[in-house]
């Protein structure tokens, strides 16, 4: 099937089979009915979880009463060796304070200031890809490289060729292979005595990455003190005071935040851009439109991004079909009543962009690739109730505006110079690793565009 969709599991399987499927991949571990259900309950001997697709329930959890549905500790268990007390994992007062300091760095005005660094990264990525013309390329590796470059340039004003940046990037690849973003524990709560632990490789890679990020942060602290720091995202975040307490982040707190910016900021964008390029190879008419638009409007000027409308619709449609963060998990803290069922405190609430974006009752032609839907009233109406690649409500992705600018700009810039074509291989199979990736990579033939 093009665009590819993972096969669903049979409706009824044993708990042990389910757990085994989960270890392989959470997308294919789910039954097909989740694409048409408003809610599904999963019962295990230990606890219950509820996957909610009903837009009213999603709104309740994410927008109306987010404080009653904190992030589930089961997800943080897996990521804490790398992320420590970062804004991605914390809850309550700590999380609110962290957002007060971080959010100003990502507001609209700052985004404009970030543009030149992003543009340089796009130029570098385009040059790397053009140099591969004639080759069949594993495109996820290219987009990871590009997205890591974007994040280092915008955060620390250093390109990926920098000594520390290169090492972080390399260590991170080892880490991402060993740690899924959602593990079985999120759905299948296991008693505390079941050993799960972090694999040795995961811990080692996390330690190595954090040591490198600590080196960068310490260097920046000194530069700020000496009045010599560049005006980038790191400086902005490290010098912003919490409006309520007047305090800034300590150096240790900043390392946690840098870790999440690097992780959330590059893994997700790399996944989205790789799927976007795959879709462009599969739908060459759309690719030609993006390239034509790039030739007409692309310029090293922030204002050009708003003129790249085709690239924007293609990128939005990519995020619909392949949301990099396929599911999010929250925990009920008080008794709830969802669609006629009692939900007990401690139950896991799973919000699934993956299923909502392909829901048969919420989208027309849900599995089809159709960027034109974003210009129709019907498409926009679906998006208003069933589109959340960046989550929603107060915990919405901090980098949403940043990521949209990055995705549109890079897609447009890459396709201005090169054409991508499907390689002679079976279609990629989407699986959920840290983000939605292709099981055996995404292989595309690269040609120079004349
Ligand atoms: C296409 C790219 C991206 C996608 C699809 C994406 C998606 C998401 C989603 C779904 C969440 C919520 C996760 C949850 O609630 O469990 C999230 C949170 C977050 N994202 Fe992104 N993201 C992207 C890019 C970025 C970038 C570029 C940055 C920073 C430079 C970033 C920083 C963050 C942070 C800090 C959080 C945690 C927010 C909080 O919990 O308060 N993301 N992202």
CSV table of N, CA, C and O in Angstrom, one decimal, residues 73 89 141:
chain,number,residue,atom,x,y,z
A,73,UNK,N,4.4,8.6,34.5
A,73,UNK,CA,5.8,8.2,34.9
A,73,UNK,C,6.3,7.0,34.1
A,73,UNK,O,7.5,6.9,34.0
A,89,UNK,N,9.6,15.8,30.8
A,89,UNK,CA,9.3,14.7,31.7
A,89,UNK,C,8.6,15.2,33.0
A,89,UNK,O,7.9,14.5,33.7
A,141,UNK,N,19.2,8.8,7.3
A,141,UNK,CA,20.5,9.2,7.8
A,141,UNK,C,20.8,10.7,7.3
A,141,UNK,O,21.3,11.5,8.1
